[in-house]
PDB file of C-alpha atoms (C1' of nucleotides) in Angstrom:
ATOM      1  CA  MET A 227     -19.772 101.438  -7.574  1.00 37.00           C
ATOM      2  CA  SER A 228     -20.841 104.847  -8.436  1.00 39.00           C
ATOM      3  CA  ASN A 229     -22.032 103.722 -12.012  1.00 38.00           C
ATOM      4  CA  THR A 230     -25.649 103.731 -11.700  1.00 35.00           C
ATOM      5  CA  LYS A 231     -26.523 104.170 -15.587  1.00 35.00           C
ATOM      6  CA  VAL A 232     -26.890 100.779 -17.482  1.00 35.00           C
ATOM      7  CA  LEU A 233     -25.007 100.629 -20.286  1.00 35.00           C
ATOM      8  CA  PRO A 234     -26.711  99.615 -23.715  1.00 38.00           C
ATOM      9  CA  LEU A 235     -24.819  96.900 -24.783  1.00 34.00           C
ATOM     10  CA  ILE A 236     -26.774  97.458 -28.015  1.00 35.00           C
ATOM     11  CA  GLU A 237     -25.475  98.605 -31.391  1.00 38.00           C
ATOM     12  CA  ALA A 238     -24.652 102.627 -32.097  1.00 36.00           C
ATOM     13  CA  GLU A 239     -27.622 104.391 -33.171  1.00 38.00           C
ATOM     14  CA  GLY A 240     -26.702 107.896 -34.648  1.00 37.00           C
ATOM     15  CA  SER A 241     -22.810 106.967 -36.163  1.00 40.00           C
ATOM     16  CA  GLU A 242     -21.691 104.829 -38.978  1.00 43.00           C
ATOM     17  CA  ALA A 243     -21.699 101.106 -37.845  1.00 41.00           C
ATOM     18  CA  VAL A 244     -18.514 100.124 -35.920  1.00 45.00           C
ATOM     19  CA  ALA A 245     -20.223  97.215 -34.234  1.00 50.00           C
ATOM     20  CA  PRO A 246     -20.285  94.561 -36.226  1.00 70.00           C
ATOM     21  CA  CYS A 247     -17.077  94.376 -37.620  1.00 78.00           C
ATOM     22  CA  CYS A 248     -15.474  90.402 -36.750  1.00 87.00           C
ATOM     23  CA  PRO A 249     -16.259  87.250 -35.795  1.00 91.00           C
ATOM     24  CA  PRO A 250     -13.743  85.973 -33.077  1.00 92.00           C
ATOM     25  CA  LEU A 251     -10.369  85.948 -34.236  1.00 91.00           C
ATOM     26  CA  THR A 252     -10.153  82.495 -33.314  1.00 91.00           C
ATOM     27  CA  GLU A 253     -12.925  81.478 -35.080  1.00 91.00           C
ATOM     28  CA  ARG A 254     -11.140  81.294 -38.562  1.00 92.00           C
ATOM     29  CA  PRO A 255      -8.478  83.048 -40.421  1.00 94.00           C
ATOM     30  CA  PHE A 256      -9.213  86.706 -41.024  1.00 95.00           C
ATOM     31  CA  THR A 257     -10.119  88.349 -44.068  1.00 95.00           C
ATOM     32  CA  ALA A 258      -8.492  90.949 -45.783  1.00 95.00           C
ATOM     33  CA  GLU A 259     -11.686  93.363 -44.863  1.00 94.00           C
ATOM     34  CA  GLU A 260     -12.172  92.064 -41.153  1.00 94.00           C
ATOM     35  CA  ALA A 261      -8.383  92.609 -40.694  1.00 96.00           C
ATOM     36  CA  GLU A 262      -8.271  96.521 -41.803  1.00 96.00           C
ATOM     37  CA  ALA A 263     -11.429  97.340 -39.709  1.00 95.00           C
ATOM     38  CA  ALA A 264     -10.603  95.130 -36.609  1.00 95.00           C
ATOM     39  CA  ALA A 265      -6.498  96.671 -36.988  1.00 96.00           C
ATOM     40  CA  ARG A 266      -8.205 100.531 -37.626  1.00 96.00           C
ATOM     41  CA  MET A 267      -9.944  99.894 -33.539  1.00 96.00           C
ATOM     42  CA  PHE A 268      -6.308  98.290 -31.787  1.00 97.00           C
ATOM     43  CA  LYS A 269      -4.029 100.758 -33.645  1.00 98.00           C
ATOM     44  CA  ALA A 270      -5.880 102.881 -31.667  1.00 98.00           C
ATOM     45  CA  LEU A 271      -5.514 101.733 -28.320  1.00 97.00           C
ATOM     46  CA  GLY A 272      -2.231 100.727 -29.599  1.00 97.00           C
ATOM     47  CA  ASP A 273      -0.643 103.896 -27.884  1.00 98.00           C
ATOM     48  CA  PRO A 274      -0.416 104.449 -24.304  1.00 98.00           C
ATOM     49  CA  VAL A 275      -1.122 107.989 -23.820  1.00 98.00           C
ATOM     50  CA  ARG A 276      -4.495 106.913 -25.551  1.00 98.00           C
ATOM     51  CA  LEU A 277      -4.595 103.926 -24.017  1.00 97.00           C
ATOM     52  CA  ARG A 278      -4.701 106.616 -20.638  1.00 98.00           C
ATOM     53  CA  LEU A 279      -7.214 108.668 -22.021  1.00 98.00           C
ATOM     54  CA  PHE A 280      -9.450 106.133 -23.213  1.00 97.00           C
ATOM     55  CA  SER A 281      -9.962 104.090 -19.709  1.00 96.00           C
ATOM     56  CA  ALA A 282     -10.012 107.617 -18.368  1.00 97.00           C
ATOM     57  CA  VAL A 283     -13.200 108.152 -20.385  1.00 96.00           C
ATOM     58  CA  ALA A 284     -14.828 104.490 -19.586  1.00 94.00           C
ATOM     59  CA  SER A 285     -13.940 104.428 -15.980  1.00 94.00           C
ATOM     60  CA  HIS A 286     -15.678 107.872 -15.500  1.00 93.00           C
ATOM     61  CA  GLU A 287     -19.048 107.875 -13.954  1.00 88.00           C
ATOM     62  CA  SER A 288     -21.799 108.311 -16.521  1.00 85.00           C
ATOM     63  CA  GLY A 289     -19.446 107.040 -19.065  1.00 86.00           C
ATOM     64  CA  GLU A 290     -18.697 110.407 -20.001  1.00 93.00           C
ATOM     65  CA  ALA A 291     -15.682 112.754 -19.405  1.00 96.00           C
ATOM     66  CA  CYS A 292     -14.802 116.363 -20.205  1.00 96.00           C
ATOM     67  CA  VAL A 293     -10.933 117.090 -21.501  1.00 97.00           C
ATOM     68  CA  CYS A 294     -10.384 118.989 -18.882  1.00 96.00           C
ATOM     69  CA  ASP A 295     -10.842 116.371 -16.269  1.00 95.00           C
ATOM     70  CA  ILE A 296      -8.602 113.584 -17.626  1.00 96.00           C
ATOM     71  CA  SER A 297      -5.739 116.064 -19.787  1.00 95.00           C
ATOM     72  CA  ASP A 298      -3.240 114.983 -17.619  1.00 94.00           C
ATOM     73  CA  VAL A 299      -1.746 112.094 -18.864  1.00 96.00           C
ATOM     74  CA  GLY A 300       2.239 113.593 -19.296  1.00 95.00           C
ATOM     75  CA  VAL A 301       1.500 115.593 -22.631  1.00 97.00           C
ATOM     76  CA  SER A 302       0.310 118.458 -24.340  1.00 97.00           C
ATOM     77  CA  GLN A 303      -2.833 120.133 -24.169  1.00 97.00           C
ATOM     78  CA  PRO A 304      -2.852 119.703 -27.989  1.00 97.00           C
ATOM     79  CA  THR A 305      -1.559 116.549 -28.157  1.00 98.00           C
ATOM     80  CA  VAL A 306      -4.563 115.261 -26.097  1.00 98.00           C
ATOM     81  CA  SER A 307      -6.766 116.731 -28.525  1.00 98.00           C
ATOM     82  CA  HIS A 308      -4.742 115.248 -31.467  1.00 98.00           C
ATOM     83  CA  HIS A 309      -5.384 111.239 -29.640  1.00 98.00           C
ATOM     84  CA  LEU A 310      -9.163 112.175 -28.922  1.00 98.00           C
ATOM     85  CA  LYS A 311      -9.111 113.051 -32.391  1.00 98.00           C
ATOM     86  CA  LYS A 312      -8.080 109.947 -33.090  1.00 98.00           C
ATOM     87  CA  LEU A 313      -9.955 107.960 -30.557  1.00 98.00           C
ATOM     88  CA  LYS A 314     -12.988 109.184 -32.215  1.00 97.00           C
ATOM     89  CA  GLU A 315     -12.315 108.520 -35.990  1.00 96.00           C
ATOM     90  CA  ALA A 316     -11.538 104.543 -34.606  1.00 96.00           C
ATOM     91  CA  GLY A 317     -15.228 104.740 -33.753  1.00 95.00           C
ATOM     92  CA  LEU A 318     -14.393 104.339 -30.055  1.00 96.00           C
ATOM     93  CA  LEU A 319     -15.257 107.954 -28.343  1.00 97.00           C
ATOM     94  CA  THR A 320     -18.104 110.190 -29.366  1.00 96.00           C
ATOM     95  CA  SER A 321     -17.980 114.054 -28.560  1.00 96.00           C
ATOM     96  CA  GLN A 322     -20.151 116.543 -27.932  1.00 96.00           C
ATOM     97  CA  ARG A 323     -19.541 120.272 -26.815  1.00 96.00           C
ATOM     98  CA  ARG A 324     -21.767 121.210 -23.952  1.00 95.00           C
ATOM     99  CA  GLY A 325     -21.066 125.345 -23.086  1.00 94.00           C
ATOM    100  CA  THR A 326     -18.248 126.074 -22.457  1.00 95.00           C
ATOM    101  CA  TRP A 327     -16.639 121.882 -22.019  1.00 96.00           C
ATOM    102  CA  VAL A 328     -16.344 119.053 -24.814  1.00 97.00           C
ATOM    103  CA  TYR A 329     -17.365 116.269 -22.859  1.00 97.00           C
ATOM    104  CA  TYR A 330     -16.140 112.213 -24.728  1.00 97.00           C
ATOM    105  CA  ARG A 331     -18.202 109.435 -24.424  1.00 96.00           C
ATOM    106  CA  VAL A 332     -17.825 105.597 -25.292  1.00 94.00           C
ATOM    107  CA  GLU A 333     -19.011 103.787 -27.926  1.00 88.00           C
ATOM    108  CA  PRO A 334     -19.936 100.859 -25.922  1.00 84.00           C
ATOM    109  CA  SER A 335     -21.235  98.516 -28.851  1.00 89.00           C
ATOM    110  CA  VAL A 336     -17.055  98.914 -29.356  1.00 88.00           C
ATOM    111  CA  LEU A 337     -15.810  98.362 -26.409  1.00 86.00           C
ATOM    112  CA  ALA A 338     -18.713  94.398 -26.533  1.00 87.00           C
ATOM    113  CA  ALA A 339     -17.712  93.672 -29.916  1.00 89.00           C
ATOM    114  CA  MET A 340     -13.474  94.110 -29.172  1.00 89.00           C
ATOM    115  CA  GLY A 341     -13.804  91.899 -26.693  1.00 87.00           C
ATOM    116  CA  LYS A 342     -16.387  89.177 -28.434  1.00 88.00           C
ATOM    117  CA  LEU A 343     -13.267  89.123 -30.849  1.00 90.00           C
ATOM    118  CA  LEU A 344     -10.644  88.029 -27.810  1.00 88.00           C
ATOM    119  CA  THR A 345     -12.884  85.165 -26.715  1.00 83.00           C
ATOM    120  CA  LEU A 346     -11.483  82.329 -26.501  1.00 75.00           C
ATOM    121  CA  PRO A 347     -13.296  79.126 -27.868  1.00 73.00           C
ATOM    122  CA  ALA A 348     -14.997  77.203 -25.312  1.00 66.00           C
ATOM    123  CA  VAL A 349     -12.926  75.249 -23.525  1.00 58.00           C
ATOM    124  CA  ALA A 350     -14.331  71.373 -23.079  1.00 52.00           C
TER     125      ALA A 350
ATOM    126  CA  MET B 282     -14.624  71.232 -33.521  1.00 37.00           C
ATOM    127  CA  SER B 283     -11.597  69.737 -34.243  1.00 39.00           C
ATOM    128  CA  ASN B 284     -10.379  71.318 -30.798  1.00 38.00           C
ATOM    129  CA  THR B 285      -9.974  68.638 -28.461  1.00 36.00           C
ATOM    130  CA  LYS B 286      -7.189  69.956 -26.606  1.00 35.00           C
ATOM    131  CA  VAL B 287      -8.058  72.104 -23.648  1.00 36.00           C
ATOM    132  CA  LEU B 288      -6.541  75.768 -23.333  1.00 35.00           C
ATOM    133  CA  PRO B 289      -5.006  75.884 -19.985  1.00 38.00           C
ATOM    134  CA  LEU B 290      -6.176  79.610 -19.047  1.00 34.00           C
ATOM    135  CA  ILE B 291      -3.310  79.681 -16.092  1.00 35.00           C
ATOM    136  CA  GLU B 292      -0.756  82.889 -16.824  1.00 38.00           C
ATOM    137  CA  ALA B 293       2.551  82.447 -18.910  1.00 36.00           C
ATOM    138  CA  GLU B 294       5.088  79.749 -17.543  1.00 38.00           C
ATOM    139  CA  GLY B 295       8.585  79.240 -19.531  1.00 37.00           C
ATOM    140  CA  SER B 296       8.053  83.157 -20.976  1.00 40.00           C
ATOM    141  CA  GLU B 297       8.470  86.497 -18.642  1.00 42.00           C
ATOM    142  CA  ALA B 298       5.108  86.825 -17.190  1.00 41.00           C
ATOM    143  CA  VAL B 299       2.457  89.142 -19.288  1.00 44.00           C
ATOM    144  CA  ALA B 300      -1.039  87.966 -18.767  1.00 50.00           C
ATOM    145  CA  PRO B 301      -1.655  89.212 -15.650  1.00 69.00           C
ATOM    146  CA  CYS B 302      -1.127  93.020 -16.982  1.00 78.00           C
ATOM    147  CA  CYS B 303      -4.122  95.211 -15.917  1.00 86.00           C
ATOM    148  CA  PRO B 304      -7.965  95.265 -14.658  1.00 90.00           C
ATOM    149  CA  PRO B 305     -10.361  96.027 -17.094  1.00 92.00           C
ATOM    150  CA  LEU B 306     -10.396  99.198 -19.216  1.00 92.00           C
ATOM    151  CA  THR B 307     -13.599 100.513 -17.449  1.00 90.00           C
ATOM    152  CA  GLU B 308     -12.844 100.067 -14.063  1.00 90.00           C
ATOM    153  CA  ARG B 309     -10.721 102.595 -13.552  1.00 92.00           C
ATOM    154  CA  PRO B 310      -7.853 105.760 -15.178  1.00 93.00           C
ATOM    155  CA  PHE B 311      -4.675 103.128 -16.468  1.00 95.00           C
ATOM    156  CA  THR B 312      -1.698 104.551 -14.733  1.00 95.00           C
ATOM    157  CA  ALA B 313       1.061 105.142 -17.273  1.00 95.00           C
ATOM    158  CA  GLU B 314       2.648 101.580 -16.634  1.00 94.00           C
ATOM    159  CA  GLU B 315      -0.346  99.563 -17.484  1.00 94.00           C
ATOM    160  CA  ALA B 316      -0.829 101.767 -20.384  1.00 96.00           C
ATOM    161  CA  GLU B 317       2.547 100.930 -21.540  1.00 96.00           C
ATOM    162  CA  ALA B 318       2.139  96.974 -21.354  1.00 95.00           C
ATOM    163  CA  ALA B 319      -1.815  96.941 -22.709  1.00 95.00           C
ATOM    164  CA  ALA B 320      -0.815  99.217 -25.551  1.00 97.00           C
ATOM    165  CA  ARG B 321       2.309  96.788 -26.444  1.00 96.00           C
ATOM    166  CA  MET B 322      -0.227  94.441 -27.198  1.00 96.00           C
ATOM    167  CA  PHE B 323      -2.704  96.204 -29.075  1.00 97.00           C
ATOM    168  CA  LYS B 324      -0.267  97.566 -30.769  1.00 98.00           C
ATOM    169  CA  ALA B 325       0.763  94.728 -32.154  1.00 98.00           C
ATOM    170  CA  LEU B 326      -2.537  93.498 -33.163  1.00 97.00           C
ATOM    171  CA  GLY B 327      -2.786  97.308 -34.796  1.00 97.00           C
ATOM    172  CA  ASP B 328      -1.712  95.615 -38.465  1.00 98.00           C
ATOM    173  CA  PRO B 329      -3.984  94.294 -40.675  1.00 98.00           C
ATOM    174  CA  VAL B 330      -1.292  91.649 -41.452  1.00 98.00           C
ATOM    175  CA  ARG B 331      -0.622  91.128 -38.072  1.00 98.00           C
ATOM    176  CA  LEU B 332      -4.270  90.570 -37.127  1.00 97.00           C
ATOM    177  CA  ARG B 333      -4.236  87.867 -40.411  1.00 97.00           C
ATOM    178  CA  LEU B 334      -1.465  86.072 -39.164  1.00 98.00           C
ATOM    179  CA  PHE B 335      -2.318  85.831 -35.863  1.00 97.00           C
ATOM    180  CA  SER B 336      -6.378  84.976 -36.791  1.00 96.00           C
ATOM    181  CA  ALA B 337      -4.739  82.024 -39.176  1.00 97.00           C
ATOM    182  CA  VAL B 338      -2.786  80.560 -35.552  1.00 96.00           C
ATOM    183  CA  ALA B 339      -5.289  81.469 -33.272  1.00 94.00           C
ATOM    184  CA  SER B 340      -7.876  79.386 -35.322  1.00 94.00           C
ATOM    185  CA  HIS B 341      -5.458  76.776 -36.828  1.00 93.00           C
ATOM    186  CA  GLU B 342      -7.059  73.191 -35.591  1.00 88.00           C
ATOM    187  CA  SER B 343      -4.641  72.747 -32.262  1.00 85.00           C
ATOM    188  CA  GLY B 344      -4.179  75.946 -31.800  1.00 86.00           C
ATOM    189  CA  GLU B 345      -0.910  76.396 -33.893  1.00 93.00           C
ATOM    190  CA  ALA B 346       0.639  76.329 -37.571  1.00 96.00           C
ATOM    191  CA  CYS B 347       3.095  76.383 -39.514  1.00 96.00           C
ATOM    192  CA  VAL B 348       4.463  79.255 -40.841  1.00 97.00           C
ATOM    193  CA  CYS B 349       3.660  77.431 -44.303  1.00 96.00           C
ATOM    194  CA  ASP B 350       0.247  77.201 -43.880  1.00 95.00           C
ATOM    195  CA  ILE B 351       0.007  80.913 -43.006  1.00 96.00           C
ATOM    196  CA  SER B 352       1.545  83.313 -45.298  1.00 95.00           C
ATOM    197  CA  ASP B 353      -0.587  83.975 -47.880  1.00 94.00           C
ATOM    198  CA  VAL B 354      -1.907  86.893 -46.690  1.00 96.00           C
ATOM    199  CA  GLY B 355      -0.574  89.343 -49.479  1.00 95.00           C
ATOM    200  CA  VAL B 356       3.045  90.086 -48.460  1.00 97.00           C
ATOM    201  CA  SER B 357       6.444  89.011 -48.986  1.00 97.00           C
ATOM    202  CA  GLN B 358       8.325  86.151 -47.188  1.00 97.00           C
ATOM    203  CA  PRO B 359      10.463  88.218 -45.070  1.00 97.00           C
ATOM    204  CA  THR B 360       8.221  90.576 -44.243  1.00 98.00           C
ATOM    205  CA  VAL B 361       5.699  87.633 -43.275  1.00 98.00           C
ATOM    206  CA  SER B 362       9.070  86.679 -41.311  1.00 98.00           C
ATOM    207  CA  HIS B 363       9.083  90.258 -39.547  1.00 98.00           C
ATOM    208  CA  HIS B 364       5.564  90.456 -38.212  1.00 98.00           C
ATOM    209  CA  LEU B 365       5.653  87.451 -37.120  1.00 98.00           C
ATOM    210  CA  LYS B 366       8.594  88.240 -34.845  1.00 98.00           C
ATOM    211  CA  LYS B 367       6.692  91.367 -33.528  1.00 98.00           C
ATOM    212  CA  LEU B 368       4.010  88.906 -32.330  1.00 98.00           C
ATOM    213  CA  LYS B 369       6.281  87.244 -30.434  1.00 97.00           C
ATOM    214  CA  GLU B 370       7.913  89.873 -28.651  1.00 96.00           C
ATOM    215  CA  ALA B 371       4.626  90.935 -27.513  1.00 96.00           C
ATOM    216  CA  GLY B 372       3.934  87.742 -25.521  1.00 95.00           C
ATOM    217  CA  LEU B 373       1.269  86.743 -28.220  1.00 96.00           C
ATOM    218  CA  LEU B 374       2.742  83.769 -30.010  1.00 96.00           C
ATOM    219  CA  THR B 375       5.498  81.633 -29.402  1.00 96.00           C
ATOM    220  CA  SER B 376       7.689  79.534 -32.396  1.00 96.00           C
ATOM    221  CA  GLN B 377       8.589  76.589 -32.413  1.00 95.00           C
ATOM    222  CA  ARG B 378      11.001  74.604 -34.784  1.00 96.00           C
ATOM    223  CA  ARG B 379      10.137  70.961 -35.694  1.00 95.00           C
ATOM    224  CA  GLY B 380      12.759  70.065 -38.213  1.00 93.00           C
ATOM    225  CA  THR B 381      12.387  71.672 -41.590  1.00 95.00           C
ATOM    226  CA  TRP B 382       9.776  73.742 -40.731  1.00 96.00           C
ATOM    227  CA  VAL B 383       8.641  76.628 -38.101  1.00 97.00           C
ATOM    228  CA  TYR B 384       5.367  76.279 -35.981  1.00 97.00           C
ATOM    229  CA  TYR B 385       3.286  78.628 -34.138  1.00 97.00           C
ATOM    230  CA  ARG B 386       1.236  79.332 -31.597  1.00 96.00           C
ATOM    231  CA  VAL B 387      -0.892  81.505 -29.671  1.00 94.00           C
ATOM    232  CA  GLU B 388      -0.337  82.422 -25.855  1.00 89.00           C
ATOM    233  CA  PRO B 389      -3.933  82.115 -24.691  1.00 84.00           C
ATOM    234  CA  SER B 390      -3.459  83.452 -21.484  1.00 89.00           C
ATOM    235  CA  VAL B 391      -2.325  86.891 -23.134  1.00 88.00           C
ATOM    236  CA  LEU B 392      -5.795  86.775 -24.928  1.00 86.00           C
ATOM    237  CA  ALA B 393      -7.827  85.978 -22.059  1.00 87.00           C
ATOM    238  CA  ALA B 394      -6.617  88.580 -20.777  1.00 89.00           C
ATOM    239  CA  MET B 395      -6.844  91.399 -23.301  1.00 89.00           C
ATOM    240  CA  GLY B 396     -10.746  90.056 -22.958  1.00 88.00           C
ATOM    241  CA  LYS B 397     -10.502  90.408 -19.312  1.00 89.00           C
ATOM    242  CA  LEU B 398      -9.582  93.986 -20.012  1.00 90.00           C
ATOM    243  CA  LEU B 399     -12.368  94.760 -22.594  1.00 89.00           C
ATOM    244  CA  THR B 400     -15.149  93.495 -20.924  1.00 84.00           C
ATOM    245  CA  LEU B 401     -17.681  95.346 -19.816  1.00 75.00           C
ATOM    246  CA  PRO B 402     -19.084  96.375 -16.207  1.00 73.00           C
ATOM    247  CA  ALA B 403     -21.677  94.066 -15.606  1.00 66.00           C
ATOM    248  CA  VAL B 404     -25.184  95.981 -16.071  1.00 58.00           C
ATOM    249  CA  ALA B 405     -27.884  95.527 -13.284  1.00 52.00           C
TER     250      ALA B 405
ATOM    251  C1'  DC C  55      30.157  67.573 -49.340  1.00 55.20           C
ATOM    252  C1'  DA C  56      26.755  69.914 -52.503  1.00 55.20           C
ATOM    253  C1'  DT C  57      22.554  71.642 -52.708  1.00 55.20           C
ATOM    254  C1'  DC C  58      17.717  73.000 -52.290  1.00 55.20           C
ATOM    255  C1'  DT C  59      13.845  74.388 -49.365  1.00 55.20           C
ATOM    256  C1'  DA C  60      11.686  77.444 -45.286  1.00 55.20           C
ATOM    257  C1'  DT C  61      13.249  80.851 -42.948  1.00 55.20           C
ATOM    258  C1'  DG C  62      15.244  84.264 -40.767  1.00 55.20           C
ATOM    259  C1'  DT C  63      18.348  89.013 -40.706  1.00 55.20           C
ATOM    260  C1'  DT C  64      20.211  92.619 -42.913  1.00 55.20           C
ATOM    261  C1'  DG C  65      19.782  97.178 -45.076  1.00 55.20           C
ATOM    262  C1'  DA C  66      17.735 101.004 -47.664  1.00 55.20           C
ATOM    263  C1'  DC C  67      13.730 103.624 -48.299  1.00 55.20           C
ATOM    264  C1'  DA C  68       8.836 106.029 -48.147  1.00 55.20           C
ATOM    265  C1'  DT C  69       5.353 107.181 -45.085  1.00 55.20           C
ATOM    266  C1'  DA C  70       3.050 107.225 -41.272  1.00 55.20           C
ATOM    267  C1'  DC C  71       2.805 108.570 -36.571  1.00 55.20           C
ATOM    268  C1'  DG C  72       3.900 111.199 -31.437  1.00 55.20           C
ATOM    269  C1'  DT C  73       5.057 115.561 -30.070  1.00 55.20           C
ATOM    270  C1'  DC C  74       5.395 120.650 -29.577  1.00 55.20           C
ATOM    271  C1'  DG C  75       4.478 125.943 -30.154  1.00 55.20           C
ATOM    272  C1'  DA C  76       1.561 128.996 -32.567  1.00 55.20           C
ATOM    273  C1'  DA C  77      -2.033 130.068 -33.898  1.00 55.20           C
ATOM    274  C1'  DC C  78      -7.357 129.808 -34.365  1.00 55.20           C
ATOM    275  C1'  DC C  79     -12.224 129.462 -32.867  1.00 55.20           C
ATOM    276  C1'  DA C  80     -16.002 128.830 -29.571  1.00 55.20           C
ATOM    277  C1'  DG C  81     -18.528 130.521 -25.478  1.00 55.20           C
ATOM    278  C1'  DT C  82     -18.680 133.003 -20.957  1.00 55.20           C
ATOM    279  C1'  DG C  83     -18.450 137.173 -18.518  1.00 55.20           C
ATOM    280  C1'  DG C  84     -17.275 141.814 -17.714  1.00 55.20           C
TER     281       DG C  84
ATOM    282  C1'  DC D 140     -16.744 145.099 -27.922  1.00 55.20           C
ATOM    283  C1'  DC D 141     -13.241 143.007 -25.527  1.00 55.20           C
ATOM    284  C1'  DA D 142     -10.199 139.987 -22.638  1.00 55.20           C
ATOM    285  C1'  DC D 143     -10.210 135.275 -21.015  1.00 55.20           C
ATOM    286  C1'  DT D 144     -10.221 130.010 -20.924  1.00 55.20           C
ATOM    287  C1'  DG D 145     -10.919 125.659 -22.755  1.00 55.20           C
ATOM    288  C1'  DG D 146     -10.238 122.884 -27.479  1.00 55.20           C
ATOM    289  C1'  DT D 147      -8.586 122.313 -31.893  1.00 55.20           C
ATOM    290  C1'  DT D 148      -6.169 122.899 -36.052  1.00 55.20           C
ATOM    291  C1'  DC D 149      -1.881 123.649 -38.586  1.00 55.20           C
ATOM    292  C1'  DG D 150       3.021 123.279 -39.799  1.00 55.20           C
ATOM    293  C1'  DA D 151       7.251 121.574 -38.444  1.00 55.20           C
ATOM    294  C1'  DC D 152      10.385 117.723 -36.881  1.00 55.20           C
ATOM    295  C1'  DG D 153      12.281 113.243 -35.359  1.00 55.20           C
ATOM    296  C1'  DT D 154      11.821 108.889 -34.757  1.00 55.20           C
ATOM    297  C1'  DA D 155       8.935 104.556 -35.378  1.00 55.20           C
ATOM    298  C1'  DT D 156       7.266 101.418 -38.657  1.00 55.20           C
ATOM    299  C1'  DG D 157       5.804  98.369 -42.585  1.00 55.20           C
ATOM    300  C1'  DT D 158       8.369  96.853 -47.222  1.00 55.20           C
ATOM    301  C1'  DC D 159      10.705  94.772 -50.344  1.00 55.20           C
ATOM    302  C1'  DA D 160      15.339  92.747 -52.479  1.00 55.20           C
ATOM    303  C1'  DA D 161      19.139  90.044 -50.817  1.00 55.20           C
ATOM    304  C1'  DC D 162      21.850  87.304 -48.084  1.00 55.20           C
ATOM    305  C1'  DA D 163      22.685  84.319 -44.323  1.00 55.20           C
ATOM    306  C1'  DT D 164      20.900  80.192 -41.254  1.00 55.20           C
ATOM    307  C1'  DA D 165      19.121  75.222 -40.924  1.00 55.20           C
ATOM    308  C1'  DG D 166      17.662  70.812 -41.709  1.00 55.20           C
ATOM    309  C1'  DA D 167      16.928  67.348 -45.076  1.00 55.20           C
ATOM    310  C1'  DT D 168      18.436  65.015 -49.084  1.00 55.20           C
ATOM    311  C1'  DG D 169      21.011  63.096 -52.375  1.00 55.20           C
TER     312       DG D 169
END
DNA sequence: CATCTATGTTGACATACGTCGAACCAGTGG
DNA sequence: CCACTGGTTCGACGTATGTCAACATAGATG
């Protein structure tokens, strides 16, 4: 694989804390607050276009991608921008302007946190 | 823990295939079809009430729960029923009537599949 | 059958969401 | 300073969604 960069599994550094949201779904019933927080992330991925955009960024080499590289998802460019904004608001992506282009990258801690949410109880 | 039953990690048996939906999000950009399928599941969990209901079922002993056990989430009973139906349509829950009560249980294969979706690339 | 409890279904309503075109801002290069 | 390209923001529009009250259905029980 071309992914030569080690994705850090630490928590977010500069942004607001997004990672330590909730325990695994199967551990105990979610509280209202936990559900609110987790649902925000799930909802952000609950749209096909956003999921494609997110996947495109996440699978891009070096973990980041220019908008121009991923905006071929069948909707207009303003719509792409709108969805990227939603993903950013949900804490799943961060953006950075470099010269002419804007680059988006995934927040690895969030991916890890959501993965943990869905872990099954140890089969035994 | 009280969970004495081994959760089978196989694909769904009776219902339509829901498990082998997509590769990890970070592996390659999702196709439109993959995104459509995966977004359906994420969207189902993208509501706080549904997430609480799902978590309540998933964390219940023996992996199933009666509606009466989980319907205390701050909305009216018809709304609970509505959300449970949505979760069923998304393939996340199955229901079964036993006498007076209706029991819901999670589809373990789906949980596993969604977990895989969110797996990070092997850090190395 | 009458009735009671546990769920599901229907219809209505307000709000949220996805989408687009048009206008707008940020850098780049003449 | 002016045009051009890449992206975002705005305003509008149709559709989907979450919610409830009212009604309907399924078993249990008298």
